[in-house]
Amino acid sequence: MSNYDLHSHSTYSDGTLTPADLVERAARRGVAVLALTDHDDTGGLAAARVAAAEHGIRLIDGVEISVTWRGRTIHIVGLGIDPDNAALQTGLAATRGGRIERARKMAAALDGLGIAGSFEGVQRFADNPRMISRTHFARFLQQQGVVKDVKTAFKRFLGGGQPCYVPQEWASLSDAVGWINLSGGVAVIAHPARYPLDNAELRALLSEFRDLGGVALEVVSGGHKPHQYLSFAAQARQFGLAASIGSDFHSPQESYHDLGSLRALPGGCIPVWDVLSSKC
Ligand code: AMP
Ligand code: MN
Ligand code: MN
Ligand code: MN
């Protein structure tokens, strides 16, 4: 097991634990270094920092930025960012900006299917009104008994190509990497196996990302099958990228991979924390 977990979510985006409860759980599960990486928002970091000091674990300030690259949604994690950086905050505010309008469109699509009240309903699941995500809609649909779980809500309603999917133009790859670098952080491509990219497209993404100043690839991820770790480790090496580990934990009820439950990096990787510590 690794005692690094550099990808996790709290109630400041689509996680179900508060930052303090998330940090407490991580400490209890043996995580020594945790990054809180909420989607497009850094509001949870201050409370997470207080809790990390209390529980004796190291917190890395993080964020997971939504990006549109060649028409696909890609997630870029920033680690070791400065949440007070103005360029980063302006960029994140712009990235979040369309979420309310998108939520209205998703709610209208659900209305059209005879599922009423979702716009108001999701507010009950979204502690941070700036960060309404599809996950909150999925939880609403589960609570209403429309689907048995969050996964099914994505499969039937919210995932790409499903009737309530609303395409969104997120940040550009170059902007997201730029904001992370400007704020002193390192940029990491999150869960590369989760994107609908063929091999050639993935290679193009890795090379463009590296040329823009990106640093690492999430090799060991809660979104990956263990047999994929070695091939992503090889791709990271090939493209001169360091390697990261993150469970992408969202919720004790919903996540398959708990905090700190992932394996160590395969041999031959440059751990992203070596890059982070050389910057500090
Ligand atoms: P959004 O940024 O609003 O498009 O929401 C994206 C979030 O939805 C991701 O960060 C995941 O937490 C969640 N998600 C996406 N696809 C699935 C899926 N198939 N099953 C469960 N959760 C998903
Ligand atoms: Mn999420
Ligand atoms: Mn993600
Ligand atoms: Mn994530």
CSV table of C-alpha atoms and ligand atoms in Angstrom, one decimal:
chain,number,residue,atom,x,y,z
A,1,MET,CA,0.0,0.0,0.0
A,2,SER,CA,1.1,3.6,-0.6
A,3,ASN,CA,0.9,6.1,2.2
A,4,TYR,CA,0.5,8.9,-0.4
A,5,ASP,CA,-2.9,9.7,-1.7
A,6,LEU,CA,-2.8,12.8,-4.0
A,7,HIS,CA,-6.4,12.9,-5.4
A,8,SER,CA,-9.5,13.3,-3.2
A,9,HIS,CA,-12.8,15.2,-3.0
A,10,SER,CA,-14.7,16.9,-0.2
A,11,THR,CA,-18.1,18.7,0.1
A,12,TYR,CA,-16.5,21.7,-1.6
A,13,SER,CA,-17.0,19.8,-4.8
A,14,ASP,CA,-18.7,16.4,-5.3
A,15,GLY,CA,-17.4,14.5,-2.2
A,16,THR,CA,-19.7,13.7,0.7
A,17,LEU,CA,-17.2,14.3,3.5
A,18,THR,CA,-16.3,17.7,4.9
A,19,PRO,CA,-12.6,18.5,4.5
A,20,ALA,CA,-12.1,17.9,8.2
A,21,ASP,CA,-13.8,14.5,8.1
A,22,LEU,CA,-11.9,13.5,4.9
A,23,VAL,CA,-8.6,14.3,6.6
A,24,GLU,CA,-9.6,12.4,9.7
A,25,ARG,CA,-10.5,9.4,7.6
A,26,ALA,CA,-7.2,9.6,5.7
A,27,ALA,CA,-5.2,9.7,8.9
A,28,ARG,CA,-7.1,6.8,10.3
A,29,ARG,CA,-6.4,4.8,7.2
A,30,GLY,CA,-2.6,5.4,7.4
A,31,VAL,CA,-2.3,8.1,4.7
A,32,ALA,CA,0.8,10.2,5.6
A,33,VAL,CA,0.5,12.7,2.7
A,34,LEU,CA,-2.9,13.7,1.4
A,35,ALA,CA,-3.9,16.1,-1.4
A,36,LEU,CA,-7.4,17.6,-1.4
A,37,THR,CA,-8.2,18.1,-5.1
A,38,ASP,CA,-11.8,19.4,-5.3
A,39,HIS,CA,-13.1,20.1,-8.8
A,40,ASP,CA,-12.5,23.7,-9.9
A,41,ASP,CA,-12.5,25.1,-6.3
A,42,THR,CA,-10.0,25.4,-3.5
A,43,GLY,CA,-12.5,26.5,-0.8
A,44,GLY,CA,-11.9,23.3,1.3
A,45,LEU,CA,-8.2,23.7,1.7
A,46,ALA,CA,-8.1,26.0,4.8
A,47,ALA,CA,-10.3,23.6,6.9
A,48,ALA,CA,-8.3,20.6,5.6
A,49,ARG,CA,-5.1,22.3,6.7
A,50,VAL,CA,-6.3,22.8,10.3
A,51,ALA,CA,-7.4,19.1,10.4
A,52,ALA,CA,-4.1,17.9,8.9
A,53,ALA,CA,-2.2,19.6,11.7
A,54,GLU,CA,-4.5,18.1,14.3
A,55,HIS,CA,-4.1,14.6,12.9
A,56,GLY,CA,-0.4,14.8,12.1
A,57,ILE,CA,-0.6,14.3,8.4
A,58,ARG,CA,0.9,16.3,5.6
A,59,LEU,CA,-1.6,18.1,3.4
A,60,ILE,CA,-0.8,19.1,-0.2
A,61,ASP,CA,-2.9,22.0,-1.5
A,62,GLY,CA,-4.6,20.7,-4.7
A,63,VAL,CA,-7.3,21.2,-7.2
A,64,GLU,CA,-8.7,19.2,-10.2
A,65,ILE,CA,-9.4,21.5,-13.1
A,66,SER,CA,-12.0,20.6,-15.8
A,67,VAL,CA,-10.5,20.9,-19.3
A,68,THR,CA,-11.8,20.6,-22.8
A,69,TRP,CA,-9.2,19.1,-25.2
A,70,ARG,CA,-10.1,18.2,-28.7
A,71,GLY,CA,-13.8,18.2,-27.7
A,72,ARG,CA,-13.3,15.8,-24.8
A,73,THR,CA,-13.4,16.5,-21.1
A,74,ILE,CA,-10.0,15.9,-19.4
A,75,HIS,CA,-9.1,16.5,-15.8
A,76,ILE,CA,-5.9,18.1,-14.8
A,77,VAL,CA,-4.9,17.9,-11.1
A,78,GLY,CA,-2.7,20.7,-9.7
A,79,LEU,CA,-0.6,19.8,-6.7
A,80,GLY,CA,1.3,22.2,-4.4
A,81,ILE,CA,-0.6,25.2,-5.7
A,82,ASP,CA,-1.0,28.4,-3.9
A,83,PRO,CA,-4.7,28.9,-3.3
A,84,ASP,CA,-4.2,32.6,-2.8
A,85,ASN,CA,-2.8,33.1,-6.3
A,86,ALA,CA,-5.0,35.6,-8.2
A,87,ALA,CA,-4.5,34.1,-11.7
A,88,LEU,CA,-5.4,30.6,-10.4
A,89,GLN,CA,-8.6,31.9,-8.7
A,90,THR,CA,-9.7,34.0,-11.7
A,91,GLY,CA,-9.2,30.9,-13.9
A,92,LEU,CA,-11.1,28.6,-11.5
A,93,ALA,CA,-14.0,31.1,-11.2
A,94,ALA,CA,-14.3,31.3,-15.0
A,95,THR,CA,-14.2,27.5,-15.2
A,96,ARG,CA,-17.0,27.1,-12.6
A,97,GLY,CA,-18.9,29.9,-14.1
A,98,GLY,CA,-21.1,28.0,-16.5
A,99,ARG,CA,-22.1,25.3,-14.0
A,100,ILE,CA,-25.4,26.9,-12.8
A,101,GLU,CA,-26.6,27.4,-16.4
A,102,ARG,CA,-25.6,23.8,-17.3
A,103,ALA,CA,-27.5,22.6,-14.2
A,104,ARG,CA,-30.6,24.4,-15.4
A,105,LYS,CA,-30.3,22.7,-18.8
A,106,MET,CA,-29.8,19.3,-17.2
A,107,ALA,CA,-32.8,19.9,-15.0
A,108,ALA,CA,-34.9,20.9,-18.0
A,109,ALA,CA,-33.9,17.7,-19.8
A,110,LEU,CA,-34.9,15.7,-16.7
A,111,ASP,CA,-38.2,17.6,-16.6
A,112,GLY,CA,-38.7,16.6,-20.2
A,113,LEU,CA,-38.5,12.9,-19.0
A,114,GLY,CA,-41.0,13.5,-16.3
A,115,ILE,CA,-38.5,13.8,-13.5
A,116,ALA,CA,-39.4,17.2,-11.8
A,117,GLY,CA,-37.8,19.3,-9.2
A,118,SER,CA,-34.1,18.4,-9.9
A,119,PHE,CA,-32.7,21.9,-10.0
A,120,GLU,CA,-34.0,22.7,-6.5
A,121,GLY,CA,-33.3,19.1,-5.5
A,122,VAL,CA,-29.6,19.1,-6.3
A,123,GLN,CA,-29.1,22.1,-4.1
A,124,ARG,CA,-29.7,19.8,-1.1
A,125,PHE,CA,-26.8,17.7,-2.1
A,126,ALA,CA,-24.4,20.5,-3.1
A,127,ASP,CA,-22.9,22.2,0.0
A,128,ASN,CA,-21.0,24.6,-2.3
A,129,PRO,CA,-23.5,26.4,-4.5
A,130,ARG,CA,-20.6,27.3,-6.9
A,131,MET,CA,-19.8,23.7,-7.7
A,132,ILE,CA,-23.0,21.9,-8.8
A,133,SER,CA,-21.8,18.8,-10.7
A,134,ARG,CA,-23.4,15.8,-12.4
A,135,THR,CA,-22.6,13.8,-9.2
A,136,HIS,CA,-25.2,15.9,-7.3
A,137,PHE,CA,-27.8,15.1,-10.0
A,138,ALA,CA,-26.9,11.4,-9.7
A,139,ARG,CA,-27.4,11.5,-5.9
A,140,PHE,CA,-30.8,13.3,-6.4
A,141,LEU,CA,-31.9,10.6,-8.9
A,142,GLN,CA,-30.9,7.9,-6.4
A,143,GLN,CA,-32.7,9.6,-3.5
A,144,GLN,CA,-35.8,9.9,-5.7
A,145,GLY,CA,-35.7,6.2,-6.4
A,146,VAL,CA,-35.3,6.7,-10.1
A,147,VAL,CA,-32.0,4.7,-10.1
A,148,LYS,CA,-30.5,2.3,-7.6
A,149,ASP,CA,-27.1,4.0,-7.5
A,150,VAL,CA,-25.0,6.9,-8.7
A,151,LYS,CA,-23.3,4.7,-11.4
A,152,THR,CA,-26.6,3.8,-12.9
A,153,ALA,CA,-27.6,7.5,-13.0
A,154,PHE,CA,-24.6,8.2,-15.2
A,155,LYS,CA,-25.2,5.2,-17.4
A,156,ARG,CA,-28.9,6.0,-18.0
A,157,PHE,CA,-29.1,9.8,-17.8
A,158,LEU,CA,-25.9,11.9,-17.2
A,159,GLY,CA,-23.0,10.2,-19.0
A,160,GLY,CA,-21.8,11.3,-22.4
A,161,GLY,CA,-24.5,10.5,-25.1
A,162,GLN,CA,-27.3,10.0,-22.5
A,163,PRO,CA,-30.5,12.1,-22.6
A,164,CYS,CA,-29.5,14.6,-19.9
A,165,TYR,CA,-25.9,15.1,-20.9
A,166,VAL,CA,-25.2,18.8,-21.5
A,167,PRO,CA,-21.9,19.4,-23.3
A,168,GLN,CA,-19.8,22.1,-21.6
A,169,GLU,CA,-16.7,24.0,-22.8
A,170,TRP,CA,-14.3,23.9,-19.8
A,171,ALA,CA,-10.9,25.5,-19.6
A,172,SER,CA,-8.3,24.9,-22.3
A,173,LEU,CA,-5.4,22.6,-21.5
A,174,SER,CA,-2.9,25.4,-21.9
A,175,ASP,CA,-4.8,27.7,-19.5
A,176,ALA,CA,-5.2,25.0,-16.9
A,177,VAL,CA,-1.5,24.1,-16.9
A,178,GLY,CA,-0.6,27.7,-17.0
A,179,TRP,CA,-2.7,28.6,-13.9
A,180,ILE,CA,-1.2,25.7,-12.0
A,181,ASN,CA,2.3,26.7,-12.9
A,182,LEU,CA,1.7,30.4,-12.2
A,183,SER,CA,0.5,29.4,-8.7
A,184,GLY,CA,3.7,27.4,-8.0
A,185,GLY,CA,2.1,24.0,-8.4
A,186,VAL,CA,2.8,21.0,-10.6
A,187,ALA,CA,0.2,19.8,-13.2
A,188,VAL,CA,-0.8,16.1,-13.3
A,189,ILE,CA,-3.1,14.4,-15.9
A,190,ALA,CA,-5.8,12.6,-13.8
A,191,HIS,CA,-7.0,9.1,-14.4
A,192,PRO,CA,-5.8,8.7,-18.0
A,193,ALA,CA,-7.7,5.5,-18.6
A,194,ARG,CA,-11.0,7.2,-18.1
A,195,TYR,CA,-11.0,9.3,-21.3
A,196,PRO,CA,-12.5,8.2,-24.6
A,197,LEU,CA,-9.1,8.5,-26.4
A,198,ASP,CA,-7.4,6.0,-28.6
A,199,ASN,CA,-3.7,5.3,-28.2
A,200,ALA,CA,-2.6,7.9,-30.7
A,201,GLU,CA,-4.8,10.6,-29.1
A,202,LEU,CA,-3.5,9.7,-25.6
A,203,ARG,CA,0.1,10.1,-26.9
A,204,ALA,CA,-0.8,13.5,-28.5
A,205,LEU,CA,-2.3,14.6,-25.1
A,206,LEU,CA,0.8,13.5,-23.2
A,207,SER,CA,3.2,15.2,-25.6
A,208,GLU,CA,1.1,18.5,-25.7
A,209,PHE,CA,0.7,18.5,-22.0
A,210,ARG,CA,4.5,18.0,-21.4
A,211,ASP,CA,5.3,20.8,-23.9
A,212,LEU,CA,2.9,23.1,-22.1
A,213,GLY,CA,4.8,22.6,-18.8
A,214,GLY,CA,2.8,19.6,-17.4
A,215,VAL,CA,4.8,17.4,-15.0
A,216,ALA,CA,3.1,14.1,-14.2
A,217,LEU,CA,0.7,11.4,-15.1
A,218,GLU,CA,-1.6,9.7,-12.5
A,219,VAL,CA,-0.3,6.2,-13.0
A,220,VAL,CA,-1.9,4.5,-10.0
A,221,SER,CA,-5.5,5.7,-9.8
A,222,GLY,CA,-8.8,4.6,-8.3
A,223,GLY,CA,-10.1,5.0,-11.9
A,224,HIS,CA,-7.7,2.4,-13.2
A,225,LYS,CA,-7.5,-1.4,-13.2
A,226,PRO,CA,-4.3,-2.7,-11.6
A,227,HIS,CA,-3.2,-4.2,-14.9
A,228,GLN,CA,-3.1,-0.7,-16.4
A,229,TYR,CA,-0.5,0.6,-13.9
A,230,LEU,CA,2.5,-0.8,-15.7
A,231,SER,CA,1.5,0.5,-19.1
A,232,PHE,CA,0.9,4.1,-17.8
A,233,ALA,CA,4.2,3.9,-15.9
A,234,ALA,CA,5.9,3.1,-19.2
A,235,GLN,CA,4.1,5.9,-21.0
A,236,ALA,CA,5.1,8.4,-18.2
A,237,ARG,CA,8.7,7.3,-18.6
A,238,GLN,CA,8.5,7.6,-22.4
A,239,PHE,CA,7.2,11.2,-22.2
A,240,GLY,CA,9.5,12.3,-19.5
A,241,LEU,CA,6.6,12.7,-17.0
A,242,ALA,CA,6.7,11.9,-13.3
A,243,ALA,CA,4.1,9.6,-11.7
A,244,SER,CA,1.3,10.2,-9.2
A,245,ILE,CA,-1.0,8.1,-7.0
A,246,GLY,CA,-4.5,9.1,-6.1
A,247,SER,CA,-7.6,7.2,-5.0
A,248,ASP,CA,-10.0,9.9,-6.4
A,249,PHE,CA,-12.0,9.2,-3.3
A,250,HIS,CA,-15.5,10.8,-3.2
A,251,SER,CA,-17.6,9.0,-0.6
A,252,PRO,CA,-17.5,6.1,1.8
A,253,GLN,CA,-20.8,4.9,0.2
A,254,GLU,CA,-19.9,5.4,-3.5
A,255,SER,CA,-16.1,5.0,-4.0
A,256,TYR,CA,-14.6,1.6,-4.8
A,257,HIS,CA,-11.2,2.8,-3.6
A,258,ASP,CA,-10.9,4.2,-0.1
A,259,LEU,CA,-8.3,6.7,0.9
A,260,GLY,CA,-4.9,5.2,1.0
A,261,SER,CA,-6.0,1.9,-0.4
A,262,LEU,CA,-3.9,1.9,-3.6
A,263,ARG,CA,-0.6,0.2,-4.3
A,264,ALA,CA,2.8,1.8,-4.5
A,265,LEU,CA,4.1,3.1,-7.8
A,266,PRO,CA,5.6,0.5,-10.1
A,267,GLY,CA,9.4,0.5,-10.3
A,268,GLY,CA,11.2,3.0,-12.6
A,269,CYS,CA,8.8,5.9,-12.0
A,270,ILE,CA,9.8,9.3,-10.8
A,271,PRO,CA,7.4,10.0,-7.9
A,272,VAL,CA,5.7,13.3,-8.3
A,273,TRP,CA,6.4,14.1,-4.6
A,274,ASP,CA,10.1,14.2,-5.5
A,275,VAL,CA,9.3,17.0,-7.9
A,276,LEU,CA,7.1,18.7,-5.3
A,277,SER,CA,9.7,18.6,-2.6
A,278,SER,CA,12.4,19.9,-4.8
A,279,LYS,CA,10.2,23.0,-5.4
A,280,CYS,CA,9.6,23.7,-1.7
B,1,AMP,P1,-19.1,17.2,-13.9
B,1,AMP,O1,-17.8,17.9,-13.6
B,1,AMP,O2,-20.2,18.0,-13.3
B,1,AMP,O3,-19.2,16.9,-15.3
B,1,AMP,O4,-19.0,15.9,-13.1
B,1,AMP,C1,-18.0,15.0,-13.2
B,1,AMP,C2,-17.9,14.0,-12.0
B,1,AMP,O5,-18.9,13.0,-12.2
B,1,AMP,C3,-16.6,13.2,-12.0
B,1,AMP,O6,-15.7,13.9,-11.3
B,1,AMP,C4,-17.0,12.0,-11.2
B,1,AMP,O7,-17.0,12.2,-9.8
B,1,AMP,C5,-18.5,11.8,-11.6
B,1,AMP,N1,-18.6,10.7,-12.7
B,1,AMP,C6,-18.4,10.8,-14.0
B,1,AMP,N2,-18.7,9.7,-14.6
B,1,AMP,C7,-19.2,8.8,-13.7
B,1,AMP,C8,-19.6,7.5,-13.7
B,1,AMP,N3,-19.7,6.8,-14.8
B,1,AMP,N4,-20.0,6.9,-12.5
B,1,AMP,C9,-19.9,7.6,-11.3
B,1,AMP,N5,-19.5,8.9,-11.3
B,1,AMP,C10,-19.1,9.5,-12.4
B,2,MN,MN,-15.9,14.0,-9.1
B,3,MN,MN,-11.7,13.4,-12.4
B,4,MN,MN,-11.3,13.5,-9.0
